[in-house]
PDB file of C-alpha atoms in Angstrom:
ATOM      1  CA  MET U   1     -56.426  65.678 144.777  1.00 52.00           C
ATOM      2  CA  LYS U   2     -57.101  62.234 143.320  1.00 70.00           C
ATOM      3  CA  HIS U   3     -54.641  60.795 140.813  1.00 87.00           C
ATOM      4  CA  LEU U   4     -56.378  60.116 137.521  1.00 96.00           C
ATOM      5  CA  THR U   5     -55.059  58.193 134.542  1.00 97.00           C
ATOM      6  CA  ILE U   6     -55.170  59.628 131.029  1.00 96.00           C
ATOM      7  CA  SER U   7     -58.159  57.432 130.168  1.00 97.00           C
ATOM      8  CA  GLU U   8     -60.051  58.438 133.329  1.00 98.00           C
ATOM      9  CA  GLN U   9     -59.548  62.142 132.650  1.00 98.00           C
ATOM     10  CA  PHE U  10     -60.518  61.708 129.011  1.00 98.00           C
ATOM     11  CA  PHE U  11     -63.688  59.782 129.884  1.00 98.00           C
ATOM     12  CA  LEU U  12     -64.766  62.379 132.459  1.00 98.00           C
ATOM     13  CA  LEU U  13     -64.613  65.060 129.780  1.00 97.00           C
ATOM     14  CA  VAL U  14     -66.496  63.137 127.065  1.00 96.00           C
ATOM     15  CA  MET U  15     -69.044  61.132 129.102  1.00 96.00           C
ATOM     16  CA  ASN U  16     -72.665  61.880 128.221  1.00 95.00           C
ATOM     17  CA  LYS U  17     -75.738  61.612 130.445  1.00 94.00           C
ATOM     18  CA  LYS U  18     -76.101  57.947 129.521  1.00 94.00           C
ATOM     19  CA  GLY U  19     -72.770  57.277 131.215  1.00 95.00           C
ATOM     20  CA  THR U  20     -71.041  56.384 127.983  1.00 94.00           C
ATOM     21  CA  ILE U  21     -69.646  57.968 124.800  1.00 91.00           C
ATOM     22  CA  GLY U  22     -72.147  59.147 122.199  1.00 86.00           C
ATOM     23  CA  ALA U  23     -73.073  56.558 119.582  1.00 79.00           C
ATOM     24  CA  LEU U  24     -71.940  58.845 116.752  1.00 77.00           C
ATOM     25  CA  ASN U  25     -68.733  59.940 118.471  1.00 81.00           C
ATOM     26  CA  ASP U  26     -66.457  57.391 116.797  1.00 78.00           C
ATOM     27  CA  TYR U  27     -63.341  59.501 117.257  1.00 80.00           C
ATOM     28  CA  GLY U  28     -64.109  59.785 120.968  1.00 86.00           C
ATOM     29  CA  LYS U  29     -64.289  56.002 121.221  1.00 85.00           C
ATOM     30  CA  VAL U  30     -61.071  55.610 119.265  1.00 82.00           C
ATOM     31  CA  SER U  31     -59.343  58.096 121.551  1.00 87.00           C
ATOM     32  CA  LEU U  32     -60.496  56.314 124.713  1.00 92.00           C
ATOM     33  CA  VAL U  33     -58.878  53.099 123.481  1.00 90.00           C
ATOM     34  CA  MET U  34     -55.701  55.008 122.656  1.00 88.00           C
ATOM     35  CA  ALA U  35     -55.697  56.662 126.088  1.00 92.00           C
ATOM     36  CA  GLY U  36     -55.938  53.187 127.606  1.00 94.00           C
ATOM     37  CA  LEU U  37     -52.994  51.925 125.570  1.00 91.00           C
ATOM     38  CA  LEU U  38     -50.884  54.914 126.603  1.00 91.00           C
ATOM     39  CA  ASP U  39     -51.841  54.328 130.248  1.00 96.00           C
ATOM     40  CA  LEU U  40     -50.773  50.686 129.979  1.00 96.00           C
ATOM     41  CA  GLN U  41     -47.490  51.801 128.476  1.00 93.00           C
ATOM     42  CA  ASN U  42     -47.022  54.243 131.390  1.00 94.00           C
ATOM     43  CA  ALA U  43     -47.704  51.365 133.783  1.00 96.00           C
ATOM     44  CA  GLU U  44     -45.075  49.266 131.980  1.00 96.00           C
ATOM     45  CA  VAL U  45     -47.692  46.617 131.239  1.00 97.00           C
ATOM     46  CA  ILE U  46     -47.189  46.981 127.495  1.00 95.00           C
ATOM     47  CA  GLU U  47     -44.762  48.581 125.076  1.00 93.00           C
ATOM     48  CA  ILE U  48     -45.805  49.953 121.712  1.00 88.00           C
ATOM     49  CA  ARG U  49     -42.956  49.298 119.305  1.00 86.00           C
ATOM     50  CA  ASP U  50     -43.670  50.444 115.762  1.00 79.00           C
ATOM     51  CA  SER U  51     -47.042  48.786 115.071  1.00 79.00           C
ATOM     52  CA  GLU U  52     -46.531  45.937 117.538  1.00 88.00           C
ATOM     53  CA  VAL U  53     -47.978  45.815 121.061  1.00 91.00           C
ATOM     54  CA  LEU U  54     -45.724  43.871 123.421  1.00 94.00           C
ATOM     55  CA  ILE U  55     -47.009  42.633 126.789  1.00 95.00           C
ATOM     56  CA  LEU U  56     -44.304  43.192 129.395  1.00 95.00           C
ATOM     57  CA  ASN U  57     -46.176  42.383 132.579  1.00 91.00           C
ATOM     58  CA  ALA U  58     -49.406  40.449 133.067  1.00 83.00           C
ATOM     59  CA  GLU U  59     -50.024  42.080 136.452  1.00 90.00           C
ATOM     60  CA  LEU U  60     -52.015  45.310 136.273  1.00 94.00           C
ATOM     61  CA  PRO U  61     -51.201  47.964 138.930  1.00 95.00           C
ATOM     62  CA  VAL U  62     -54.174  48.863 141.145  1.00 95.00           C
ATOM     63  CA  GLU U  63     -54.345  52.454 139.893  1.00 95.00           C
ATOM     64  CA  TYR U  64     -54.880  51.138 136.361  1.00 97.00           C
ATOM     65  CA  SER U  65     -57.442  48.452 137.260  1.00 96.00           C
ATOM     66  CA  GLY U  66     -60.111  50.142 135.149  1.00 97.00           C
ATOM     67  CA  LEU U  67     -58.193  48.970 132.090  1.00 98.00           C
ATOM     68  CA  ALA U  68     -58.503  45.264 132.936  1.00 97.00           C
ATOM     69  CA  PRO U  69     -60.870  44.587 129.975  1.00 96.00           C
ATOM     70  CA  LEU U  70     -58.333  46.137 127.593  1.00 95.00           C
ATOM     71  CA  VAL U  71     -55.512  44.004 129.009  1.00 96.00           C
ATOM     72  CA  GLU U  72     -57.656  40.872 128.722  1.00 94.00           C
ATOM     73  CA  LYS U  73     -58.453  41.695 125.110  1.00 92.00           C
ATOM     74  CA  LEU U  74     -54.765  42.254 124.316  1.00 94.00           C
ATOM     75  CA  GLN U  75     -53.861  38.947 125.967  1.00 94.00           C
ATOM     76  CA  SER U  76     -56.482  37.127 123.891  1.00 92.00           C
ATOM     77  CA  LEU U  77     -55.079  38.359 120.586  1.00 91.00           C
ATOM     78  CA  LYS U  78     -52.876  35.823 118.808  1.00 90.00           C
ATOM     79  CA  LYS U  79     -51.095  38.620 116.982  1.00 90.00           C
ATOM     80  CA  ARG U  80     -50.793  41.811 119.008  1.00 92.00           C
ATOM     81  CA  THR U  81     -50.576  44.699 116.585  1.00 86.00           C
ATOM     82  CA  LEU U  82     -52.338  48.046 116.308  1.00 80.00           C
ATOM     83  CA  GLU U  83     -54.275  46.605 113.382  1.00 77.00           C
ATOM     84  CA  LYS U  84     -55.605  43.777 115.572  1.00 81.00           C
ATOM     85  CA  VAL U  85     -56.571  46.252 118.282  1.00 83.00           C
ATOM     86  CA  ALA U  86     -58.393  48.165 115.560  1.00 74.00           C
ATOM     87  CA  ASP U  87     -60.252  44.982 114.617  1.00 73.00           C
ATOM     88  CA  ALA U  88     -61.314  44.521 118.244  1.00 78.00           C
ATOM     89  CA  TYR U  89     -62.391  48.090 118.956  1.00 76.00           C
ATOM     90  CA  GLY U  90     -62.669  49.685 115.529  1.00 62.00           C
ATOM     91  CA  GLY U  91     -64.450  48.920 112.282  1.00 53.00           C
ATOM     92  CA  THR U  92     -68.107  48.527 113.167  1.00 49.00           C
ATOM     93  CA  PHE U  93     -66.999  49.308 116.714  1.00 47.00           C
ATOM     94  CA  LEU U  94     -67.959  46.186 118.570  1.00 54.00           C
ATOM     95  CA  GLU U  95     -70.151  47.574 121.330  1.00 75.00           C
ATOM     96  CA  LYS U  96     -69.545  44.616 123.637  1.00 84.00           C
ATOM     97  CA  GLU U  97     -65.798  45.224 123.874  1.00 87.00           C
ATOM     98  CA  LEU U  98     -66.166  48.978 124.118  1.00 88.00           C
ATOM     99  CA  SER U  99     -68.970  48.751 126.683  1.00 91.00           C
ATOM    100  CA  LEU U 100     -66.840  46.526 128.927  1.00 94.00           C
ATOM    101  CA  LEU U 101     -63.979  49.028 128.825  1.00 96.00           C
ATOM    102  CA  ILE U 102     -66.239  52.028 129.449  1.00 96.00           C
ATOM    103  CA  ALA U 103     -68.063  50.312 132.326  1.00 97.00           C
ATOM    104  CA  SER U 104     -64.768  49.383 133.976  1.00 98.00           C
ATOM    105  CA  ILE U 105     -63.302  52.901 133.717  1.00 98.00           C
ATOM    106  CA  ARG U 106     -66.592  54.407 134.898  1.00 98.00           C
ATOM    107  CA  GLU U 107     -66.672  52.079 137.916  1.00 98.00           C
ATOM    108  CA  GLN U 108     -63.239  53.288 139.012  1.00 97.00           C
ATOM    109  CA  LEU U 109     -64.428  56.880 138.738  1.00 98.00           C
ATOM    110  CA  ILE U 110     -67.508  56.040 140.812  1.00 97.00           C
ATOM    111  CA  LYS U 111     -65.259  54.606 143.519  1.00 96.00           C
ATOM    112  CA  LYS U 112     -63.260  57.843 143.476  1.00 96.00           C
ATOM    113  CA  GLY U 113     -66.455  59.849 143.880  1.00 97.00           C
ATOM    114  CA  LEU U 114     -66.059  61.532 140.502  1.00 98.00           C
ATOM    115  CA  VAL U 115     -69.030  60.013 138.664  1.00 98.00           C
ATOM    116  CA  SER U 116     -72.563  59.644 140.004  1.00 96.00           C
ATOM    117  CA  LYS U 117     -75.961  58.667 138.663  1.00 93.00           C
ATOM    118  CA  LYS U 118     -79.379  60.097 139.441  1.00 91.00           C
ATOM    119  CA  SER U 119     -82.896  58.906 138.771  1.00 87.00           C
ATOM    120  CA  GLU U 120     -84.750  61.776 137.101  1.00 80.00           C
ATOM    121  CA  GLU U 121     -88.094  62.338 135.424  1.00 78.00           C
ATOM    122  CA  GLY U 122     -87.972  62.517 131.652  1.00 70.00           C
ATOM    123  CA  ILE U 123     -90.505  62.936 128.856  1.00 74.00           C
ATOM    124  CA  PHE U 124     -91.124  59.190 128.796  1.00 72.00           C
ATOM    125  CA  GLY U 125     -90.971  58.641 132.536  1.00 75.00           C
ATOM    126  CA  GLU U 126     -88.148  58.030 134.968  1.00 83.00           C
ATOM    127  CA  LYS U 127     -84.630  57.568 133.629  1.00 87.00           C
ATOM    128  CA  ILE U 128     -81.076  57.318 134.932  1.00 90.00           C
ATOM    129  CA  ASN U 129     -78.698  60.173 134.147  1.00 93.00           C
ATOM    130  CA  TRP U 130     -74.953  60.129 134.789  1.00 96.00           C
ATOM    131  CA  TYR U 131     -72.906  63.123 135.922  1.00 97.00           C
ATOM    132  CA  ALA U 132     -69.191  63.862 136.120  1.00 97.00           C
ATOM    133  CA  ASP U 133     -67.909  65.759 139.150  1.00 97.00           C
ATOM    134  CA  GLU U 134     -67.908  69.436 138.112  1.00 97.00           C
ATOM    135  CA  PRO U 135     -65.030  70.546 140.392  1.00 97.00           C
ATOM    136  CA  GLU U 136     -62.860  67.774 138.914  1.00 97.00           C
ATOM    137  CA  ILE U 137     -63.816  68.806 135.379  1.00 97.00           C
ATOM    138  CA  GLU U 138     -62.839  72.383 136.222  1.00 96.00           C
ATOM    139  CA  ARG U 139     -59.546  71.187 137.714  1.00 96.00           C
ATOM    140  CA  ILE U 140     -58.654  69.239 134.553  1.00 96.00           C
ATOM    141  CA  ILE U 141     -59.548  72.152 132.269  1.00 95.00           C
ATOM    142  CA  HIS U 142     -57.643  74.584 134.505  1.00 93.00           C
ATOM    143  CA  SER U 143     -54.622  72.296 134.323  1.00 92.00           C
ATOM    144  CA  ILE U 144     -54.877  72.214 130.525  1.00 91.00           C
ATOM    145  CA  ARG U 145     -55.041  76.017 130.344  1.00 89.00           C
ATOM    146  CA  LYS U 146     -52.014  76.349 132.610  1.00 86.00           C
ATOM    147  CA  SER U 147     -50.019  73.999 130.387  1.00 81.00           C
ATOM    148  CA  PHE U 148     -50.497  75.959 127.140  1.00 76.00           C
ATOM    149  CA  SER U 149     -46.875  77.098 126.994  1.00 72.00           C
ATOM    150  CA  SER U 150     -45.239  74.132 128.734  1.00 75.00           C
ATOM    151  CA  MET U 151     -46.957  70.981 127.487  1.00 72.00           C
ATOM    152  CA  GLU U 152     -43.628  69.318 126.778  1.00 70.00           C
ATOM    153  CA  GLU U 153     -42.979  69.190 130.535  1.00 74.00           C
ATOM    154  CA  ASN U 154     -45.810  66.727 131.203  1.00 81.00           C
ATOM    155  CA  LEU U 155     -46.232  63.840 128.770  1.00 82.00           C
ATOM    156  CA  ASP U 156     -49.549  62.697 130.247  1.00 88.00           C
ATOM    157  CA  GLN U 157     -50.966  66.213 129.940  1.00 89.00           C
ATOM    158  CA  LEU U 158     -49.728  66.449 126.375  1.00 87.00           C
ATOM    159  CA  ALA U 159     -51.275  63.079 125.499  1.00 87.00           C
ATOM    160  CA  LEU U 160     -54.621  64.112 127.020  1.00 92.00           C
ATOM    161  CA  VAL U 161     -54.656  67.387 125.081  1.00 90.00           C
ATOM    162  CA  LEU U 162     -53.798  65.628 121.812  1.00 86.00           C
ATOM    163  CA  LEU U 163     -56.564  63.053 122.259  1.00 89.00           C
ATOM    164  CA  LEU U 164     -59.141  65.667 123.260  1.00 92.00           C
ATOM    165  CA  GLN U 165     -58.193  67.806 120.291  1.00 87.00           C
ATOM    166  CA  LYS U 166     -58.364  64.914 117.836  1.00 83.00           C
ATOM    167  CA  SER U 167     -61.781  63.983 119.279  1.00 86.00           C
ATOM    168  CA  ASN U 168     -62.998  67.582 118.921  1.00 88.00           C
ATOM    169  CA  ALA U 169     -63.887  67.431 122.628  1.00 92.00           C
ATOM    170  CA  LEU U 170     -62.273  70.713 123.684  1.00 92.00           C
ATOM    171  CA  THR U 171     -64.847  72.894 121.931  1.00 92.00           C
ATOM    172  CA  GLN U 172     -67.312  72.622 124.824  1.00 92.00           C
ATOM    173  CA  TYR U 173     -64.721  73.607 127.429  1.00 94.00           C
ATOM    174  CA  LEU U 174     -62.378  76.129 125.795  1.00 92.00           C
ATOM    175  CA  SER U 175     -62.889  79.367 123.894  1.00 92.00           C
ATOM    176  CA  LYS U 176     -61.875  79.597 120.239  1.00 92.00           C
ATOM    177  CA  HIS U 177     -58.906  81.688 121.347  1.00 92.00           C
ATOM    178  CA  ASP U 178     -57.755  78.973 123.775  1.00 91.00           C
ATOM    179  CA  GLN U 179     -58.243  76.274 121.151  1.00 90.00           C
ATOM    180  CA  LYS U 180     -56.104  78.248 118.702  1.00 90.00           C
ATOM    181  CA  MET U 181     -53.396  78.624 121.347  1.00 88.00           C
ATOM    182  CA  ILE U 182     -53.338  74.848 121.814  1.00 87.00           C
ATOM    183  CA  LYS U 183     -53.132  74.198 118.066  1.00 86.00           C
ATOM    184  CA  ASP U 184     -50.277  76.667 117.728  1.00 86.00           C
ATOM    185  CA  GLU U 185     -48.425  75.104 120.666  1.00 83.00           C
ATOM    186  CA  LEU U 186     -48.805  71.578 119.272  1.00 81.00           C
ATOM    187  CA  LYS U 187     -47.524  72.708 115.868  1.00 79.00           C
ATOM    188  CA  ALA U 188     -44.542  74.345 117.547  1.00 78.00           C
ATOM    189  CA  LEU U 189     -43.816  71.174 119.521  1.00 76.00           C
ATOM    190  CA  LYS U 190     -43.786  69.059 116.376  1.00 71.00           C
ATOM    191  CA  ARG U 191     -41.326  71.439 114.731  1.00 70.00           C
ATOM    192  CA  SER U 192     -39.055  71.852 117.737  1.00 68.00           C
ATOM    193  CA  ASP U 193     -35.979  69.864 118.724  1.00 64.00           C
ATOM    194  CA  LEU U 194     -37.595  68.075 121.644  1.00 62.00           C
ATOM    195  CA  ALA U 195     -36.374  65.194 123.737  1.00 52.00           C
ATOM    196  CA  LYS U 196     -36.747  61.889 121.924  1.00 63.00           C
ATOM    197  CA  ASP U 197     -39.333  60.542 124.398  1.00 64.00           C
ATOM    198  CA  ILE U 198     -41.662  63.482 123.692  1.00 65.00           C
ATOM    199  CA  GLN U 199     -41.358  63.114 119.934  1.00 68.00           C
ATOM    200  CA  LYS U 200     -41.860  59.363 120.270  1.00 71.00           C
ATOM    201  CA  MET U 201     -45.004  59.798 122.368  1.00 67.00           C
ATOM    202  CA  MET U 202     -46.495  62.277 119.892  1.00 68.00           C
ATOM    203  CA  GLY U 203     -45.613  59.932 117.041  1.00 71.00           C
ATOM    204  CA  VAL U 204     -47.275  56.965 118.754  1.00 72.00           C
ATOM    205  CA  ILE U 205     -50.501  58.928 119.242  1.00 71.00           C
ATOM    206  CA  ASP U 206     -50.557  59.950 115.577  1.00 74.00           C
ATOM    207  CA  GLN U 207     -49.869  56.365 114.511  1.00 72.00           C
ATOM    208  CA  LEU U 208     -52.507  54.864 116.787  1.00 68.00           C
ATOM    209  CA  TYR U 209     -55.064  57.413 115.710  1.00 68.00           C
ATOM    210  CA  THR U 210     -54.408  56.801 112.027  1.00 74.00           C
ATOM    211  CA  VAL U 211     -54.705  53.022 112.321  1.00 67.00           C
ATOM    212  CA  LEU U 212     -57.794  53.016 114.545  1.00 61.00           C
ATOM    213  CA  ALA U 213     -59.528  55.881 112.753  1.00 60.00           C
ATOM    214  CA  VAL U 214     -59.150  54.090 109.423  1.00 62.00           C
ATOM    215  CA  ALA U 215     -60.772  51.018 110.993  1.00 56.00           C
ATOM    216  CA  VAL U 216     -63.742  53.119 112.113  1.00 54.00           C
ATOM    217  CA  ILE U 217     -64.205  54.632 108.666  1.00 52.00           C
ATOM    218  CA  ILE U 218     -64.025  51.218 106.985  1.00 52.00           C
TER     219      ILE U 218
END
């Protein structure tokens, strides 16, 4: 089983046949950026402290190399805050920055054999379609289902579920019953007396989503 980052798993589940995220799926784009930030925090490359993004290490671990464009963008910012990240990837959603990040993550998935492209005949002639590895998709969804009652035991799994839910991306993979179970579990987690790191992680996701989502709407 290949190790996948939060952003790689998220992208596999939301990628369309054009090998990207749908043009109208602003929340999906926002969530990919957030998944990348959480991955960088896991890798101890950055730390998210309140609304500030602190760079701890300029060297990106190999397993997170797909996030190089995001690190470069963070390094180029004079003031590293969530608002500035929103300016770079939110608002009118600068396609250049987003496309660089998507292409880099996709390339890592190609190297892992989890994304492929095929030349197929379409209505207007030949076109390139992109496909995610179905067994890997099934593995991720199976893992999510198994974690319904124990999401607090795996922070990465919890982060992935939160981002997929906020992006409305689970509807194509889970039944309404399963989606309700997830919502109920997340509500219970927010009300429970959890370890501080779990509450902090959930709080960071909510904060990032609020800041970046506002930028998209504006």
